[in-house]
mmCIF file of C-alpha atoms in Angstrom:
data_model
loop_
_atom_site.group_PDB
_atom_site.id
_atom_site.type_symbol
_atom_site.label_atom_id
_atom_site.label_comp_id
_atom_site.label_asym_id
_atom_site.label_seq_id
_atom_site.Cartn_x
_atom_site.Cartn_y
_atom_site.Cartn_z
ATOM 1 C CA UNK A 1 -8.614 -4.352 -3.407
ATOM 2 C CA UNK A 2 -7.857 -7.982 -4.248
ATOM 3 C CA UNK A 3 -7.930 -11.238 -2.320
ATOM 4 C CA UNK A 4 -5.108 -13.780 -2.535
ATOM 5 C CA UNK A 5 -6.187 -17.058 -4.232
ATOM 6 C CA UNK A 6 -6.273 -18.869 -0.871
ATOM 7 C CA UNK A 7 -8.432 -16.098 0.644
ATOM 8 C CA UNK A 8 -6.012 -15.597 3.571
ATOM 9 C CA UNK A 9 -4.646 -12.194 2.537
ATOM 10 C CA UNK A 10 -5.838 -9.126 0.755
ATOM 11 C CA UNK A 11 -4.084 -6.203 -0.828
ATOM 12 C CA UNK A 12 -5.319 -2.597 -1.016
ATOM 13 C CA UNK A 13 -4.129 0.362 -3.028
ATOM 14 C CA UNK A 14 -4.601 3.983 -2.193
ATOM 15 C CA UNK A 15 -4.473 7.559 -3.309
ATOM 16 C CA UNK A 16 -1.560 8.030 -0.825
ATOM 17 C CA UNK A 17 0.632 5.970 -3.212
ATOM 18 C CA UNK A 18 0.902 2.980 -0.886
ATOM 19 C CA UNK A 19 -0.099 -0.639 -1.150
ATOM 20 C CA UNK A 20 -1.010 -2.502 1.977
ATOM 21 C CA UNK A 21 -1.005 -6.255 2.496
ATOM 22 C CA UNK A 22 -3.467 -7.451 5.112
ATOM 23 C CA UNK A 23 -4.325 -10.716 6.786
ATOM 24 C CA UNK A 24 -7.904 -11.928 6.485
ATOM 25 C CA UNK A 25 -8.337 -10.928 10.113
ATOM 26 C CA UNK A 26 -7.436 -7.317 9.314
ATOM 27 C CA UNK A 27 -3.846 -7.308 10.571
ATOM 28 C CA UNK A 28 -1.516 -5.106 8.502
ATOM 29 C CA UNK A 29 1.303 -7.357 7.258
ATOM 30 C CA UNK A 30 3.302 -5.009 4.991
ATOM 31 C CA UNK A 31 3.130 -1.497 3.580
ATOM 32 C CA UNK A 32 4.649 -1.325 0.112
ATOM 33 C CA UNK A 33 6.180 1.975 -0.965
ATOM 34 C CA UNK A 34 7.426 3.027 -4.368
ATOM 35 C CA UNK A 35 4.305 3.786 -6.329
ATOM 36 C CA UNK A 36 4.140 7.148 -7.960
ATOM 37 C CA UNK A 37 0.551 8.341 -7.983
ATOM 38 C CA UNK A 38 -2.772 6.792 -7.057
ATOM 39 C CA UNK A 39 -2.824 2.979 -7.038
ATOM 40 C CA UNK A 40 -5.960 2.149 -9.021
ATOM 41 C CA UNK A 41 -5.793 -1.585 -9.584
ATOM 42 C CA UNK A 42 -4.221 -4.651 -7.974
ATOM 43 C CA UNK A 43 -4.191 -8.413 -8.554
ATOM 44 C CA UNK A 44 -2.565 -11.490 -7.085
ATOM 45 C CA UNK A 45 -0.980 -14.075 -9.294
ATOM 46 C CA UNK A 46 -2.802 -17.450 -9.245
ATOM 47 C CA UNK A 47 -0.087 -18.971 -7.018
ATOM 48 C CA UNK A 48 -0.362 -16.046 -4.598
ATOM 49 C CA UNK A 49 3.359 -15.279 -4.810
ATOM 50 C CA UNK A 50 3.253 -12.061 -6.886
ATOM 51 C CA UNK A 51 1.154 -8.887 -6.751
ATOM 52 C CA UNK A 52 0.738 -6.538 -9.678
ATOM 53 C CA UNK A 53 -0.209 -2.896 -9.063
ATOM 54 C CA UNK A 54 -1.003 -0.083 -11.455
ATOM 55 C CA UNK A 55 -2.341 3.416 -11.493
ATOM 56 C CA UNK A 56 -1.484 7.045 -12.229
ATOM 57 C CA UNK A 57 2.217 6.405 -12.831
ATOM 58 C CA UNK A 58 1.468 4.692 -16.212
ATOM 59 C CA UNK A 59 3.495 1.701 -15.033
ATOM 60 C CA UNK A 60 2.817 -1.776 -13.706
ATOM 61 C CA UNK A 61 4.755 -2.757 -10.635
ATOM 62 C CA UNK A 62 5.352 -6.327 -9.656
ATOM 63 C CA UNK A 63 5.887 -7.192 -5.971
ATOM 64 C CA UNK A 64 6.727 -10.341 -4.113
ATOM 65 C CA UNK A 65 3.967 -11.315 -1.735
ATOM 66 C CA UNK A 66 6.270 -10.586 1.219
ATOM 67 C CA UNK A 67 6.404 -6.904 0.161
ATOM 68 C CA UNK A 68 9.648 -6.700 -1.749
ATOM 69 C CA UNK A 69 9.611 -4.915 -5.093
ATOM 70 C CA UNK A 70 10.197 -7.267 -7.985
ATOM 71 C CA UNK A 71 10.063 -5.266 -11.271
ATOM 72 C CA UNK A 72 8.527 -2.193 -12.958
ATOM 73 C CA UNK A 73 6.957 -2.539 -16.440
ATOM 74 C CA UNK A 74 6.807 0.432 -18.801
ATOM 75 C CA UNK A 75 4.661 0.699 -21.897
ATOM 76 C CA UNK A 76 1.455 2.652 -21.301
ATOM 77 C CA UNK A 77 1.175 6.382 -22.008
ATOM 78 C CA UNK A 78 -1.599 7.281 -19.556
ATOM 79 C CA UNK A 79 -3.193 6.019 -16.273
ATOM 80 C CA UNK A 80 -3.647 2.320 -15.946
ATOM 81 C CA UNK A 81 -7.111 1.562 -14.580
ATOM 82 C CA UNK A 82 -7.216 -2.198 -14.512
ATOM 83 C CA UNK A 83 -4.857 -5.232 -14.320
ATOM 84 C CA UNK A 84 -5.298 -8.993 -14.187
ATOM 85 C CA UNK A 85 -3.139 -12.110 -14.200
ATOM 86 C CA UNK A 86 -3.933 -14.842 -16.720
ATOM 87 C CA UNK A 87 -5.312 -18.033 -15.200
ATOM 88 C CA UNK A 88 -1.909 -19.774 -15.622
ATOM 89 C CA UNK A 89 -0.084 -16.761 -14.115
ATOM 90 C CA UNK A 90 2.219 -16.437 -17.137
ATOM 91 C CA UNK A 91 0.720 -13.206 -18.495
ATOM 92 C CA UNK A 92 -0.712 -9.975 -17.255
ATOM 93 C CA UNK A 93 -3.364 -7.871 -19.039
ATOM 94 C CA UNK A 94 -3.551 -4.136 -18.375
ATOM 95 C CA UNK A 95 -6.036 -1.512 -19.567
ATOM 96 C CA UNK A 96 -5.340 2.188 -19.702
ATOM 97 C CA UNK A 97 -6.668 5.645 -20.421
ATOM 98 C CA UNK A 98 -4.245 5.521 -23.410
ATOM 99 C CA UNK A 99 -7.070 3.411 -25.019
ATOM 100 C CA UNK A 100 -5.043 0.246 -25.149
ATOM 101 C CA UNK A 101 -4.971 -3.164 -23.539
ATOM 102 C CA UNK A 102 -1.494 -4.655 -23.262
ATOM 103 C CA UNK A 103 -0.642 -8.325 -22.751
ATOM 104 C CA UNK A 104 2.653 -8.756 -20.860
ATOM 105 C CA UNK A 105 4.736 -11.902 -20.726
ATOM 106 C CA UNK A 106 6.101 -13.284 -17.506
ATOM 107 C CA UNK A 107 9.512 -11.691 -18.251
ATOM 108 C CA UNK A 108 7.857 -8.219 -18.485
ATOM 109 C CA UNK A 109 7.802 -7.685 -22.227
ATOM 110 C CA UNK A 110 4.746 -6.562 -24.124
ATOM 111 C CA UNK A 111 3.450 -9.487 -26.208
ATOM 112 C CA UNK A 112 0.374 -7.850 -27.728
ATOM 113 C CA UNK A 113 -1.434 -4.500 -27.806
ATOM 114 C CA UNK A 114 -5.131 -4.104 -28.565
ATOM 115 C CA UNK A 115 -6.591 -0.704 -29.433
ATOM 116 C CA UNK A 116 -9.941 -0.154 -27.810
ATOM 117 C CA UNK A 117 -10.314 3.480 -28.958
ATOM 118 C CA UNK A 118 -11.609 4.518 -25.517
ATOM 119 C CA UNK A 119 -10.363 4.497 -21.936
ATOM 120 C CA UNK A 120 -10.366 0.945 -20.523
ATOM 121 C CA UNK A 121 -12.090 0.648 -17.121
ATOM 122 C CA UNK A 122 -12.331 -3.103 -16.679
ATOM 123 C CA UNK A 123 -10.839 -6.273 -18.026
ATOM 124 C CA UNK A 124 -10.887 -9.976 -17.203
ATOM 125 C CA UNK A 125 -9.302 -13.156 -18.636
ATOM 126 C CA UNK A 126 -11.434 -16.046 -19.932
ATOM 127 C CA UNK A 127 -11.055 -19.249 -17.894
ATOM 128 C CA UNK A 128 -8.961 -20.854 -20.663
ATOM 129 C CA UNK A 129 -6.645 -17.796 -20.941
ATOM 130 C CA UNK A 130 -7.260 -17.364 -24.689
ATOM 131 C CA UNK A 131 -9.285 -14.139 -24.517
ATOM 132 C CA UNK A 132 -9.683 -10.926 -22.519
ATOM 133 C CA UNK A 133 -12.983 -9.027 -22.133
ATOM 134 C CA UNK A 134 -12.933 -5.317 -21.544
ATOM 135 C CA UNK A 135 -15.263 -2.384 -20.955
ATOM 136 C CA UNK A 136 -14.707 1.314 -21.126
ATOM 137 C CA UNK A 137 -15.807 4.757 -22.218
ATOM 138 C CA UNK A 138 -17.164 3.619 -25.584
ATOM 139 C CA UNK A 139 -20.312 2.025 -24.051
ATOM 140 C CA UNK A 140 -19.346 -1.401 -25.461
ATOM 141 C CA UNK A 141 -17.961 -4.760 -24.271
ATOM 142 C CA UNK A 142 -15.024 -5.963 -26.294
ATOM 143 C CA UNK A 143 -13.669 -9.519 -26.515
ATOM 144 C CA UNK A 144 -10.017 -9.677 -27.484
ATOM 145 C CA UNK A 145 -8.702 -13.082 -28.655
ATOM 146 C CA UNK A 146 -5.007 -13.602 -28.292
ATOM 147 C CA UNK A 147 -4.989 -15.490 -31.590
ATOM 148 C CA UNK A 148 -7.501 -15.806 -34.405
ATOM 149 C CA UNK A 149 -10.169 -13.402 -35.572
ATOM 150 C CA UNK A 150 -11.610 -10.844 -33.153
ATOM 151 C CA UNK A 151 -14.999 -11.517 -31.633
ATOM 152 C CA UNK A 152 -17.871 -9.126 -32.364
ATOM 153 C CA UNK A 153 -18.287 -6.149 -30.073
ATOM 154 C CA UNK A 154 -21.173 -6.495 -27.578
ATOM 155 C CA UNK A 155 -23.402 -3.412 -27.709
ATOM 156 C CA UNK A 156 -26.311 -2.620 -25.464
ATOM 157 C CA UNK A 157 -25.133 -0.121 -22.858
ATOM 158 C CA UNK A 158 -25.984 3.589 -23.165
ATOM 159 C CA UNK A 159 -23.149 4.668 -20.929
ATOM 160 C CA UNK A 160 -19.616 3.787 -19.801
ATOM 161 C CA UNK A 161 -19.021 0.088 -19.128
ATOM 162 C CA UNK A 162 -17.559 0.092 -15.661
ATOM 163 C CA UNK A 163 -17.165 -3.641 -15.300
ATOM 164 C CA UNK A 164 -17.034 -6.670 -17.597
ATOM 165 C CA UNK A 165 -16.521 -10.245 -16.424
ATOM 166 C CA UNK A 166 -16.761 -13.803 -17.715
ATOM 167 C CA UNK A 167 -19.275 -16.060 -15.984
ATOM 168 C CA UNK A 168 -17.371 -18.743 -14.069
ATOM 169 C CA UNK A 169 -17.224 -21.981 -16.049
ATOM 170 C CA UNK A 170 -17.144 -24.575 -13.279
ATOM 171 C CA UNK A 171 -20.845 -25.383 -13.666
ATOM 172 C CA UNK A 172 -21.615 -23.677 -16.984
ATOM 173 C CA UNK A 173 -19.841 -24.909 -20.122
ATOM 174 C CA UNK A 174 -21.010 -21.940 -22.224
ATOM 175 C CA UNK A 175 -18.966 -18.757 -21.974
ATOM 176 C CA UNK A 176 -21.147 -15.817 -21.045
ATOM 177 C CA UNK A 177 -20.364 -12.270 -20.090
ATOM 178 C CA UNK A 178 -21.698 -9.985 -17.420
ATOM 179 C CA UNK A 179 -21.312 -6.217 -17.698
ATOM 180 C CA UNK A 180 -22.362 -3.237 -15.624
ATOM 181 C CA UNK A 181 -22.692 0.197 -17.153
ATOM 182 C CA UNK A 182 -23.101 3.868 -16.320
ATOM 183 C CA UNK A 183 -26.617 3.578 -17.692
ATOM 184 C CA UNK A 184 -27.585 1.798 -14.454
ATOM 185 C CA UNK A 185 -27.976 -1.577 -16.151
ATOM 186 C CA UNK A 186 -26.357 -4.994 -15.901
ATOM 187 C CA UNK A 187 -26.220 -7.095 -19.068
ATOM 188 C CA UNK A 188 -25.701 -10.871 -19.373
#
C-alpha cells in the first residue's frame, strides 16, 4: 500500500495480481491488470503521476496514475520485494530475492547494481537522493552510495531486517537510520 504525495489517493497491490487505485475516502478509482504474480511493493512518484509496482513476476511495472500501463522493466532474476522512487523522481530503486538492489533511470535502464548477498526486504532513499538504505535476510542494514566509497554496514540485529528507513531531515540535519528486525527490536 502507498499513499500519493498529496495524500488524496492510495494504491494497493494484491495476491490476486491486481493493483487498485483508491480515493482517500475509499472509492475504487481504477483496477490495474497485467501483473503476473503477487504484487508485493508499490510506490508513487514524487509528482504523483506515475506508480511503480513489483512482485513475483521479477519485473517492475510503471503505470500512469490514471491506470494506463506505461512500461515494464526487466532485470531481476527473482521476486522483487521492495521499490522506491528517488526524491527527484528520476530514478527507482528495487530490491529482490536475487540478492541485488538495482537503480533504474527514468528511461528504464539499469544504472547501477549493488550486491547485498541476501534477499532484500526493505529499501529507502536518503533525502538528498545520493544513497539507498536496505535491510534483508543477512541481519544487517546496508547503506549504498550511488558514488564514492561504500558506507560501513550497520550491525546489531539478530534476525532478518524487515524495514530500514532514514529519519526525515526537515528538523534534524543529521542523517540517522531506523530499522526493525525479526529479533523483535527497533534500532536507531
